[in-house]
Amino acid sequence: MKYLDEYRDREIAGRLAERISALTVEEITLMEVCGGHTWAIQKSGIQSLLPENISLLSGPGCPVCVTSKKYIDQAVAYSRLEDVIITTYGDLIRVPGSTSSLAVELSTGGDIRMVYSILDALQVARENPSKKVIFLGVGFETTSPGSAAGIVNAAKEKLRNFFLFSAHKIMPPAMTALVDEGVKIDGYIAPGHVSVITGSHIYDEIPQKYGIACVITGFEPSDILQSIYMLTKQIKEKKFSVEIQYSRAVSPGGNRKAQEILKEVFTLRDDWWRGLGTLSNSGLTLNEKYSSYDAERMIPITFEETKEESACICGEILKGLKKPSECKLFGTVCTSTNPVGACMVSHEGACSAYFRFNN
Amino acid sequence: MENTILLGHGSGGKLTQKLINSLFVKYFDNAVLRQQTDSAILHVDKENIAFTTDSYVIDPIFFPGGNIGKLAVCGTVNDLAVSGAIPKYISAAFIIEEGFLLKDLETIVSSMAEEAKRAGVSVVTGDTKVVPRGLCDKLFINTAGIGFIEERYKGISTGTDVRAGDKIIVNGTIADHGIAIMAARNFGNFKTDVVSDCASLNRLTRDILDSNCRINFMRDATRGGIAGIFCELAEQKNLGIEIEESMVPVKESVRGMCELLGFDPFYIANEGKIILVVHEGDANKVLARLQQNEYGKNSAIIGELVDKHPGKAVLRTGIGGSRIIDMLADEQLPRIC
């Protein structure tokens, strides 16, 4: 099996689209929460295959988009320290802070290195013993076990110059918070790779308490179409549950080893989500045992007060309350070359995807 | 926030365009420059001369399929060739970092000579500068080129005869060069058999021009990939473009690398690929002719110009959906999760 070919087969996609259309329901809104799904949906033009009564809404699942501006301002401040090397995933580099971004700092001489994983960052630390190497840990459960493993390795090697600046968050607090805020969601296209780690039970509250359909979804066009079919069927039959469409990667129990390493290294804290505000017990911070690797505790720093752009409605877009086209700044001041908010910068942000694929 | 030059300004996407328009064209302004074609078309006495220049700063300087020198010749030859010109003369200016190995320089210069011979051009003038260690990254090369165009081909670079109904053709698999370079930079620790498609295409373009088919437009798809060409053409002609994703040739290994890294091959650099717009009556003939050439074996008709959605390039996706093709802001960055 070539994998890509099978899951992107036009005939299969066509048949799934037909089956979806055959399930007559009233107007329903399905939300995808994972940035990877936003991207995949836009890239394959899935909305154009769906009947008009099914709307897709993008939610707060792009980790870069929900990262606070303050975090960027602090990262920028760290990058200006002489003895610091910043190591980061690519997408974070362009996110605008209050007055600068890592891209701008890079262009004026900041030591900021794009890495593909925390293992690369550890290597930078080994090779630069006189520098403090800070890794910008962003992402949900997909990336946080990697960060945890990186910290465990650093501790084993007694690496003293390696630090994690964590913006890691967990699912599903944001999903329930949206519904509590009153956002109309009939079904969730639930995260795929987060669920590989966590398993499916973290979403049980969604159908049980809120009566919302929930299907854990893969990332190929056929996965997403099949998931939309399963969600629409749940809604039509009024039988709500957590189903796993992405069965080739997700098991109900998830990845136990990854879950253990998260427990070993992190503890939960209240965290600030762009667009949603503070959600209790939704963020990950290093626990006491590993506190000597926590950048926030070990490298105190002062920096300018964070300024929010008042017309930027990234928050409401993240909640699915507004579409990018309804933002005053969209396509005028805020464009892909000159992003104001995180939703436009991130490859997976709703505005970026909308701008590129529907402009 | 933007008062410094960012890497994105050199990526060939929107930021580059912004810089060109707001700075270079603004200050140097003239009718020829405003065309912003691959080569400037000049009328001198009774001749039409195509004139172009390009600088090469690629890293690594040696890569699977070539080196910075070969690239420097091919790139300039191709800019002339896609304008419909016969390339004749090239200049070669070198900026060399102190400490650069002479034997490496010789390998590079020898490649350039070999490629120039293959393309039938002469390197007739040049320059050499050496800068202290650390002030340039090993070697930078600039080449400029001159060629001659027949009157009947003058409209090719601006696409004066492009109409709805014309077919869009590419001469082979896309994104090979960019992926080969990424692998050579050991980006993400991947090993691949992909080789740069770096090649002089003037004999290929000559061949199809000589066939008397109606070639209405040509552009070479370098950094920024094929997507930029579709966006610009649709906008400039105020016509719609429709590209059929399943028809665009991409090597399996390139597709695989792109999937892993989260890149879109439409935006990855090529160095041996051109986009042609051909009158629909001649498309099959041009395709057949291209396929007979060593640099056109995997040519394919990938789309067409249409009356609908003027100014927009639309992709018919592999699953039968549709969405807009946009220009990238600047460099693609690998996916987070």
XYZ file of C-alpha atoms in Angstrom:
696
model
C 0.000 0.000 0.000
C 1.387 3.352 -0.983
C -0.656 4.983 1.770
C -0.790 8.452 0.293
C -2.514 7.236 -2.845
C -5.158 5.163 -1.062
C -6.132 7.850 1.421
C -6.252 10.514 -1.282
C -8.151 8.494 -3.833
C -10.621 10.663 -5.731
C -13.248 7.944 -6.092
C -13.244 7.089 -2.426
C -13.469 10.763 -1.540
C -16.342 11.174 -3.958
C -18.262 8.234 -2.487
C -17.743 9.481 1.051
C -18.996 12.906 0.024
C -22.092 11.288 -1.480
C -22.768 9.301 1.683
C -22.473 12.470 3.724
C -24.939 14.275 1.473
C -27.350 11.339 1.728
C -27.581 11.824 5.498
C -30.073 14.650 5.580
C -29.704 16.794 8.669
C -30.444 20.415 9.510
C -27.646 22.930 9.479
C -24.818 21.641 11.611
C -21.463 23.020 12.631
C -18.446 20.818 13.004
C -15.308 22.158 14.587
C -11.799 20.907 14.059
C -9.508 21.666 16.921
C -6.190 20.591 15.540
C -4.112 22.890 13.379
C -3.111 19.926 11.278
C -6.781 19.333 10.453
C -7.315 22.994 9.524
C -4.429 22.694 7.123
C -5.511 19.370 5.664
C -9.108 20.504 5.171
C -8.098 23.695 3.424
C -5.384 22.094 1.309
C -7.586 19.393 -0.178
C -10.561 21.700 -0.609
C -12.853 19.465 1.443
C -15.477 22.170 2.151
C -16.147 22.336 -1.589
C -17.244 18.690 -1.515
C -19.659 19.037 1.405
C -23.375 19.898 1.222
C -24.305 23.440 2.210
C -25.871 22.446 5.502
C -22.532 21.327 6.959
C -20.214 24.123 8.085
C -16.672 23.590 9.193
C -15.239 25.884 11.830
C -11.629 26.159 12.938
C -10.962 26.020 16.647
C -8.042 26.624 18.967
C -5.910 23.636 18.154
C -2.956 25.310 16.600
C -0.487 25.489 19.484
C 1.281 28.495 18.005
C -1.984 30.395 17.679
C -3.012 29.896 21.301
C 0.391 30.830 22.653
C 0.202 34.171 24.444
C 1.883 37.278 23.089
C 3.596 37.569 26.474
C 5.373 34.281 25.844
C 6.792 35.664 22.600
C 7.843 38.895 24.327
C 9.651 36.827 26.953
C 11.320 34.644 24.313
C 12.447 37.780 22.485
C 13.850 39.133 25.752
C 15.734 35.860 26.344
C 17.155 36.006 22.823
C 18.693 39.402 23.566
C 20.779 38.000 26.423
C 24.431 37.595 25.422
C 24.883 34.110 26.814
C 21.620 32.595 25.526
C 20.926 30.466 22.456
C 17.248 30.064 21.606
C 16.253 26.784 19.973
C 12.767 26.623 18.536
C 10.371 25.007 16.096
C 10.118 26.936 12.862
C 6.595 28.278 13.112
C 7.241 30.259 16.261
C 9.917 32.340 14.588
C 7.512 34.626 12.750
C 4.903 35.108 15.465
C 4.736 38.805 16.300
C 5.260 39.922 19.874
C 4.499 43.442 21.112
C 7.346 45.160 19.280
C 9.482 42.430 17.769
C 9.577 38.771 16.789
C 12.205 36.057 16.795
C 12.598 36.548 13.030
C 13.457 40.202 13.538
C 15.840 39.371 16.402
C 17.476 36.775 14.168
C 18.028 39.340 11.455
C 19.745 41.681 13.914
C 22.112 39.068 15.281
C 20.170 37.112 17.892
C 21.336 33.509 18.274
C 18.095 31.785 17.372
C 18.244 28.344 15.822
C 15.430 26.455 14.191
C 15.409 22.810 15.244
C 13.309 19.926 14.118
C 13.168 18.304 17.583
C 14.344 18.804 21.156
C 17.109 16.275 20.484
C 18.724 18.810 18.136
C 18.403 21.393 20.907
C 20.184 19.084 23.378
C 23.008 18.727 20.894
C 23.325 22.521 20.685
C 23.613 22.583 24.483
C 26.328 19.915 24.473
C 28.289 21.804 21.847
C 28.010 25.169 23.599
C 28.744 24.558 27.287
C 29.346 28.231 28.020
C 25.911 29.247 26.730
C 22.454 28.785 28.169
C 20.373 26.934 25.593
C 16.650 27.526 25.937
C 14.211 25.317 24.058
C 10.816 26.873 23.329
C 8.446 24.052 24.145
C 5.172 24.573 22.307
C 2.450 22.116 21.486
C -0.080 19.818 23.000
C 0.343 16.192 23.930
C 1.831 15.510 20.509
C 5.031 17.353 21.305
C 5.133 17.522 25.088
C 6.263 13.901 25.609
C 9.200 14.746 23.370
C 10.040 17.706 25.572
C 9.675 15.499 28.645
C 12.037 12.906 27.185
C 14.485 15.670 26.335
C 14.471 16.890 29.935
C 14.936 13.360 31.302
C 17.929 12.947 28.983
C 19.367 16.281 30.047
C 19.045 15.239 33.699
C 20.697 11.874 33.037
C 23.632 13.598 31.368
C 23.698 16.249 34.084
C 23.565 18.902 31.375
C 23.542 22.162 33.310
C 23.065 24.624 30.469
C 19.820 23.314 28.982
C 16.418 24.833 29.782
C 12.825 24.421 28.713
C 10.584 27.477 28.377
C 7.260 25.728 28.379
C 4.113 26.891 26.654
C 2.865 23.299 26.481
C -0.845 22.848 26.961
C -3.224 19.908 27.144
C -6.464 18.850 25.534
C -9.437 18.913 26.096
C -9.945 21.926 28.410
C -10.191 24.249 25.416
C -12.849 22.055 23.819
C -15.143 22.171 26.850
C -14.373 25.848 27.464
C -15.698 26.727 24.025
C -18.971 24.977 24.636
C -19.236 26.596 28.096
C -18.809 29.961 26.373
C -21.793 29.203 24.230
C -20.128 28.528 20.894
C -22.529 26.415 18.802
C -20.765 23.175 18.035
C -22.633 20.041 16.976
C -19.621 17.837 16.555
C -15.883 17.827 17.126
C -13.376 16.591 14.565
C -11.171 15.604 17.461
C -7.375 15.801 17.465
C -5.551 12.914 15.838
C -1.999 12.951 17.073
C -2.818 14.226 20.555
C -5.079 11.178 20.853
C -2.288 8.824 19.823
C -0.671 9.843 23.095
C -3.683 10.324 25.365
C -6.091 7.704 24.095
C -9.777 8.399 23.598
C -11.143 8.656 27.132
C -10.046 12.242 27.700
C -12.970 13.308 25.480
C -15.692 11.286 27.271
C -17.232 14.387 28.841
C -17.962 15.892 25.445
C -20.685 13.480 24.345
C -21.716 12.505 27.872
C -22.069 15.917 29.474
C -22.554 18.158 26.449
C -24.332 15.931 23.948
C -21.816 16.728 21.234
C -20.585 14.215 18.670
C -16.900 13.411 18.824
C -14.743 11.548 16.326
C -10.969 11.195 16.627
C -9.740 11.864 13.108
C -6.751 11.184 10.900
C -5.193 13.716 8.570
C -5.715 12.440 5.066
C -8.683 13.695 3.034
C -10.433 10.322 3.272
C -9.940 10.273 7.040
C -11.564 13.664 7.393
C -14.441 12.849 5.057
C -15.082 9.567 6.844
C -15.016 11.374 10.164
C -17.502 13.983 8.916
C -19.749 11.112 7.866
C -19.476 9.489 11.307
C -20.170 12.803 13.067
C -23.160 13.606 10.880
C -24.533 10.117 11.539
C -24.163 10.560 15.320
C -25.984 13.883 15.086
C -28.759 12.507 12.892
C -29.317 9.499 15.155
C -28.817 11.582 18.307
C -26.430 8.904 19.611
C -23.386 10.742 20.882
C -20.107 9.035 21.719
C -16.350 9.246 21.237
C -15.484 7.250 18.149
C -12.040 6.558 16.773
C -11.830 7.041 13.000
C -8.026 7.170 13.113
C -7.838 3.564 14.274
C -4.558 2.851 12.514
C -2.792 5.156 14.984
C -5.091 5.706 17.957
C -6.046 3.148 20.603
C -8.465 3.804 23.469
C -5.662 3.597 26.046
C -3.176 5.673 24.090
C 0.585 5.547 24.505
C 1.236 4.540 28.130
C 4.958 5.222 28.023
C 4.383 8.752 26.769
C 1.742 9.344 29.433
C 4.159 8.143 32.124
C 6.960 10.368 31.004
C 4.600 13.340 31.014
C 3.635 12.525 34.610
C 7.296 12.085 35.542
C 8.349 15.522 34.341
C 5.377 17.886 34.228
C 2.715 19.175 36.511
C -0.503 20.968 35.539
C -1.010 24.691 35.987
C -3.570 27.262 35.000
C -2.615 28.691 31.652
C -3.525 31.630 29.485
C -4.874 30.781 26.029
C -5.038 33.450 23.379
C -8.707 34.005 22.688
C -9.932 31.948 25.617
C -8.278 33.523 28.590
C -7.145 31.501 31.575
C -8.199 27.856 31.645
C -7.532 26.021 34.866
C -5.200 23.059 34.813
C -4.612 23.366 31.109
C -0.889 24.057 30.900
C 2.213 22.006 31.628
C 5.118 23.224 33.733
C 8.174 21.344 34.963
C 7.670 19.869 38.418
C 9.917 20.362 41.475
C 12.209 17.464 40.567
C 13.116 19.038 37.221
C 12.797 22.669 38.195
C 16.478 23.322 37.518
C 15.669 22.906 33.833
C 12.853 25.448 33.871
C 13.893 28.638 32.072
C 11.239 30.710 33.863
C 12.528 29.758 37.301
C 16.235 29.624 36.530
C 16.665 32.632 34.242
C 14.741 35.580 35.668
C 14.156 38.356 33.189
C 12.287 41.617 32.901
C 10.796 42.838 29.675
C 8.396 45.405 28.268
C 4.748 45.152 29.122
C 2.837 43.165 26.549
C 0.718 45.309 24.217
C -2.313 43.750 22.560
C -3.448 45.016 19.157
C -7.010 46.083 19.854
C -8.489 45.359 16.454
C -7.001 41.886 16.299
C -9.762 39.366 16.858
C -7.627 36.231 16.769
C -9.316 35.237 19.977
C -12.783 35.175 18.463
C -11.543 33.413 15.360
C -9.872 30.797 17.492
C -13.188 30.229 19.208
C -14.874 29.894 15.883
C -17.131 32.864 16.704
C -15.988 34.796 13.706
C -14.541 33.875 10.358
C -11.236 35.432 9.258
C -13.082 37.447 6.619
C -14.987 39.205 9.395
C -11.825 40.631 10.949
C -11.224 44.285 10.046
C -7.514 43.647 9.762
C -7.734 40.513 7.618
C -6.130 40.962 4.227
C -5.534 44.666 4.797
C -3.145 45.347 7.653
C -2.853 41.706 8.653
C -1.582 39.642 5.771
C 0.678 36.677 5.385
C 3.639 38.985 4.759
C 2.776 41.266 7.636
C 0.919 39.209 10.218
C -0.591 40.968 13.214
C -1.936 37.954 15.066
C -0.757 34.422 15.520
C -3.635 33.025 13.476
C -2.073 34.532 10.377
C 1.495 33.572 11.072
C 1.137 29.954 11.794
C 1.038 27.639 8.836
C -1.903 25.986 10.564
C -3.667 29.103 11.781
C -7.216 29.650 10.602
C -6.410 33.027 9.061
C -3.298 31.837 7.334
C -5.068 28.857 5.825
C -8.075 30.965 4.850
C -5.837 33.651 3.351
C -3.885 31.192 1.278
C -6.645 28.964 0.098
C -9.639 31.237 -0.173
C -8.201 34.663 -0.761
C 8.588 46.107 12.824
C 10.126 45.762 9.377
C 13.150 48.013 9.074
C 15.670 45.260 8.479
C 16.024 42.806 5.660
C 14.727 39.386 6.598
C 15.557 36.054 5.048
C 12.053 36.030 3.644
C 12.946 38.968 1.381
C 15.159 36.601 -0.578
C 12.707 33.722 -0.791
C 11.075 34.664 -4.086
C 7.615 34.978 -2.559
C 5.457 37.934 -1.541
C 8.096 39.612 0.630
C 10.534 39.605 -2.258
C 7.914 41.112 -4.548
C 7.170 43.780 -1.993
C 10.846 44.706 -1.744
C 11.302 44.808 -5.502
C 8.255 46.998 -6.040
C 8.685 49.315 -3.108
C 12.421 49.823 -3.480
C 14.130 48.724 -6.666
C 11.450 49.438 -9.227
C 10.523 52.608 -7.378
C 14.020 54.030 -7.641
C 15.251 52.569 -10.911
C 11.911 53.016 -12.605
C 11.749 52.654 -16.387
C 9.461 50.950 -18.891
C 11.697 47.916 -19.344
C 12.175 47.305 -15.625
C 8.494 47.626 -14.939
C 7.856 44.527 -17.047
C 9.769 42.489 -14.453
C 10.344 39.652 -16.884
C 13.059 37.021 -16.473
C 15.144 38.894 -19.054
C 14.963 42.529 -20.110
C 14.097 42.825 -23.796
C 15.997 45.691 -25.384
C 15.861 47.068 -28.847
C 19.332 48.059 -30.072
C 19.704 49.166 -33.703
C 17.691 46.528 -35.502
C 18.327 43.750 -33.010
C 16.238 42.544 -30.094
C 18.545 41.728 -27.234
C 17.625 39.834 -24.092
C 19.675 40.789 -21.046
C 19.547 39.169 -17.646
C 21.488 38.764 -14.404
C 21.400 36.483 -11.393
C 23.465 35.908 -8.283
C 24.164 32.528 -6.759
C 24.688 32.150 -3.029
C 23.580 28.567 -2.625
C 24.650 26.503 0.333
C 26.043 23.850 0.132
C 28.108 24.799 -2.920
C 28.410 21.160 -3.950
C 25.155 19.189 -4.062
C 23.761 16.072 -5.726
C 23.350 16.978 -9.394
C 25.704 19.926 -9.546
C 27.443 22.800 -7.864
C 27.164 26.558 -7.568
C 29.077 27.067 -10.801
C 26.893 24.835 -12.950
C 23.872 26.532 -11.415
C 25.275 29.965 -12.236
C 25.486 29.106 -15.932
C 22.185 27.193 -16.185
C 20.200 29.819 -14.330
C 21.237 32.678 -16.571
C 20.999 30.606 -19.762
C 17.461 29.609 -18.771
C 16.345 33.147 -18.011
C 17.349 34.026 -21.584
C 15.923 30.859 -23.080
C 12.452 31.285 -21.593
C 12.279 34.759 -23.056
C 12.541 33.107 -26.454
C 16.145 34.237 -26.903
C 19.163 32.343 -28.155
C 21.723 32.786 -25.336
C 25.145 33.827 -26.594
C 27.373 35.536 -24.051
C 27.784 35.279 -20.285
C 29.778 37.230 -17.722
C 30.991 35.589 -14.522
C 31.890 37.540 -11.390
C 33.283 35.763 -8.341
C 33.300 36.910 -4.725
C 35.546 34.467 -2.891
C 36.142 34.083 0.822
C 39.775 34.110 1.908
C 40.856 30.522 2.594
C 38.643 28.935 -0.035
C 40.405 25.887 -1.526
C 41.852 26.417 -4.979
C 40.996 22.903 -6.009
C 37.333 23.502 -5.172
C 37.393 26.703 -7.186
C 38.877 24.813 -10.104
C 36.193 22.120 -9.902
C 33.531 24.806 -9.969
C 35.058 26.775 -12.828
C 35.545 23.593 -14.811
C 31.844 22.758 -14.326
C 30.930 26.195 -15.570
C 33.043 25.732 -18.680
C 31.462 22.361 -19.310
C 27.947 23.710 -18.921
C 28.677 26.747 -21.079
C 29.897 24.454 -23.816
C 26.794 22.288 -23.482
C 24.600 25.339 -23.770
C 26.616 26.846 -26.614
C 27.446 30.083 -24.766
C 30.781 31.821 -24.172
C 31.991 33.359 -20.919
C 33.420 36.573 -22.347
C 34.077 38.759 -19.321
C 34.267 38.503 -15.576
C 35.536 39.775 -12.278
C 37.276 38.416 -9.207
C 37.064 39.709 -5.661
C 38.457 38.145 -2.511
C 37.117 39.168 0.887
C 38.594 38.425 4.308
C 37.613 35.189 6.016
C 34.107 35.365 7.449
C 32.847 38.153 5.217
C 31.207 35.921 2.654
C 30.110 32.307 2.846
C 32.794 30.482 0.816
C 31.793 31.653 -2.675
C 29.189 33.870 -4.301
C 28.851 34.043 -8.098
C 27.022 36.530 -10.273
C 26.388 35.817 -13.945
C 24.840 38.130 -16.496
C 23.822 37.016 -19.961
C 22.953 38.344 -23.403
C 20.959 36.640 -26.109
C 19.142 37.547 -29.313
C 15.411 37.243 -29.895
C 13.522 37.131 -33.111
C 10.786 39.742 -33.397
C 8.043 37.096 -33.395
C 9.078 35.777 -29.973
C 9.216 39.133 -28.188
C 5.828 38.718 -26.572
C 6.622 35.403 -24.914
C 8.038 36.706 -21.655
C 5.057 38.974 -21.004
C 2.541 36.580 -22.531
C 0.959 39.083 -24.893
C -0.894 36.320 -26.767
C -2.099 34.365 -23.724
C -5.822 33.619 -23.996
C -8.481 31.600 -22.232
C -8.300 28.045 -23.537
C -4.497 27.943 -23.647
C -2.960 24.896 -22.004
C -0.299 24.933 -19.284
C 2.604 22.529 -19.568
C 5.547 21.697 -17.292
C 8.595 19.853 -18.630
C 8.988 17.323 -15.832
C 8.953 16.539 -12.120
C 8.855 19.478 -9.720
C 10.664 20.283 -6.450
C 13.653 18.017 -7.138
C 16.201 20.779 -6.686
C 14.861 22.153 -3.418
C 14.548 18.719 -1.862
C 18.048 17.691 -3.003
C 19.439 20.836 -1.378
C 17.532 20.246 1.869
C 18.851 16.721 2.050
C 22.384 17.937 1.289
C 22.058 20.394 4.186
C 21.191 17.396 6.333
C 17.919 19.032 7.203
C 16.066 16.680 9.504
C 18.620 13.952 8.944
C 17.090 12.521 5.799
C 18.831 10.519 3.144
C 17.394 10.552 -0.321
C 18.278 9.660 -3.892
C 16.833 12.915 -5.205
C 19.194 14.879 -7.395
C 18.971 18.543 -8.448
C 17.359 19.031 -11.865
C 19.816 21.833 -12.619
C 20.151 21.978 -16.442
C 20.468 24.401 -19.378
C 17.159 24.340 -21.204
C 17.933 26.533 -24.199
C 18.131 23.650 -26.649
C 14.780 22.410 -25.389
C 13.139 25.803 -25.817
C 14.767 26.267 -29.209
C 13.391 22.946 -30.314
C 9.801 23.756 -29.489
C 10.023 27.296 -30.829
C 11.375 25.922 -34.094
C 8.348 23.638 -34.342
C 6.183 26.656 -35.227
C 3.727 25.917 -32.482
C 2.010 28.844 -30.791
C 4.005 29.225 -27.573
C 2.343 32.125 -25.813
C 4.332 32.300 -22.591
C 7.304 30.735 -20.848
C 8.820 31.219 -17.433
C 11.354 29.188 -15.524
C 10.236 27.990 -12.125
C 13.105 28.667 -9.744
C 12.915 29.677 -6.103
C 9.354 30.061 -4.908
C 8.337 27.107 -7.042
C 5.681 26.794 -9.757
C 2.905 28.321 -7.645
C 4.230 31.867 -7.938
C 4.091 31.717 -11.723
C 0.403 30.755 -11.722
C -0.508 33.532 -9.299
C 1.386 36.204 -11.213
C 0.120 35.120 -14.613
C -3.521 34.971 -13.524
C -3.243 38.411 -12.001
C -1.360 40.016 -14.890
C -3.671 38.636 -17.579
C -6.833 38.983 -15.504
C -7.739 35.446 -16.471
C -8.391 32.401 -14.338
C -5.991 29.492 -14.132
C -7.002 25.953 -13.284
C -4.379 23.392 -12.372
C -5.167 19.707 -12.032
C -3.181 18.479 -9.041
C -3.149 14.858 -10.140
C -1.461 15.802 -13.437
C 1.507 17.604 -11.901
C 4.530 15.258 -12.011
C 6.240 14.754 -8.672
C 8.801 12.056 -7.896
C 7.707 9.562 -5.221
C 10.725 10.314 -3.065
C 10.092 14.064 -3.334
C 6.456 13.554 -2.383
C 7.563 11.497 0.587
C 10.035 14.101 1.808
C 7.445 16.854 1.413
C 4.887 14.884 3.408
C 7.345 14.243 6.222
C 8.438 17.838 6.493
C 5.055 19.398 5.814
C 6.122 21.170 2.633
C 4.106 21.783 -0.497
C 6.074 20.876 -3.668
C 4.393 23.740 -5.532
C 6.539 26.157 -3.529
C 9.859 24.357 -3.672
C 12.696 25.512 -5.919
C 13.472 24.029 -9.318
C 16.464 24.654 -11.559
C 15.536 22.795 -14.707
C 11.800 23.345 -15.047
C 9.774 25.750 -17.116
C 6.096 26.520 -17.273
C 4.810 26.942 -20.814
C 1.490 28.330 -21.948
C 0.563 26.947 -25.338
C -2.363 27.503 -27.676
C -4.751 24.577 -27.104
C -4.512 23.524 -30.743
C -0.771 22.933 -30.401
C -0.572 21.568 -26.863
C -0.323 17.897 -27.759
C 2.278 18.563 -30.429
C 4.406 20.594 -28.013
C 4.039 17.905 -25.369
C 5.220 15.195 -27.746
C 8.181 17.295 -28.793
C 9.151 18.019 -25.191
C 8.927 14.363 -24.265
C 11.518 13.553 -26.887
C 14.052 15.821 -25.237
C 16.226 14.528 -22.381
C 15.063 17.449 -20.198
C 11.415 16.988 -21.051
C 10.792 13.271 -20.665
C 8.206 13.654 -17.907
C 6.458 16.664 -19.409
C 2.749 16.946 -18.768
C -0.209 19.181 -19.522
C -1.208 20.290 -16.047
C -3.844 22.936 -16.520
C -5.334 25.714 -18.571
C -6.302 29.357 -18.727
C -10.035 29.962 -18.231
C -12.564 32.771 -18.308
C -13.818 31.996 -14.809
C -12.489 33.525 -11.549
C -10.300 36.094 -13.319
C -7.081 36.905 -11.528
C -7.150 33.729 -9.461
C -5.290 30.468 -9.843
C -7.343 27.532 -8.602
C -6.232 24.014 -7.869
C -8.492 21.047 -8.583
C -7.232 18.899 -5.760
C -6.432 15.236 -5.966
C -9.705 14.335 -4.258
C -11.812 16.445 -6.575
C -12.133 19.477 -4.339
C -10.953 22.951 -5.203
C -9.051 25.728 -3.548
C -7.040 28.817 -4.406
C -3.303 28.699 -5.091
C -1.697 31.619 -3.321
C 1.798 33.033 -3.274
C 3.763 32.194 -0.188
C 4.665 35.024 2.131
C 8.226 33.902 2.541
C 10.043 30.674 3.298
C 8.160 27.529 4.095
C 8.815 26.322 7.632
C 8.495 22.717 8.694
C 5.361 21.664 10.537
C 5.207 21.611 14.322
C 3.008 18.610 14.842
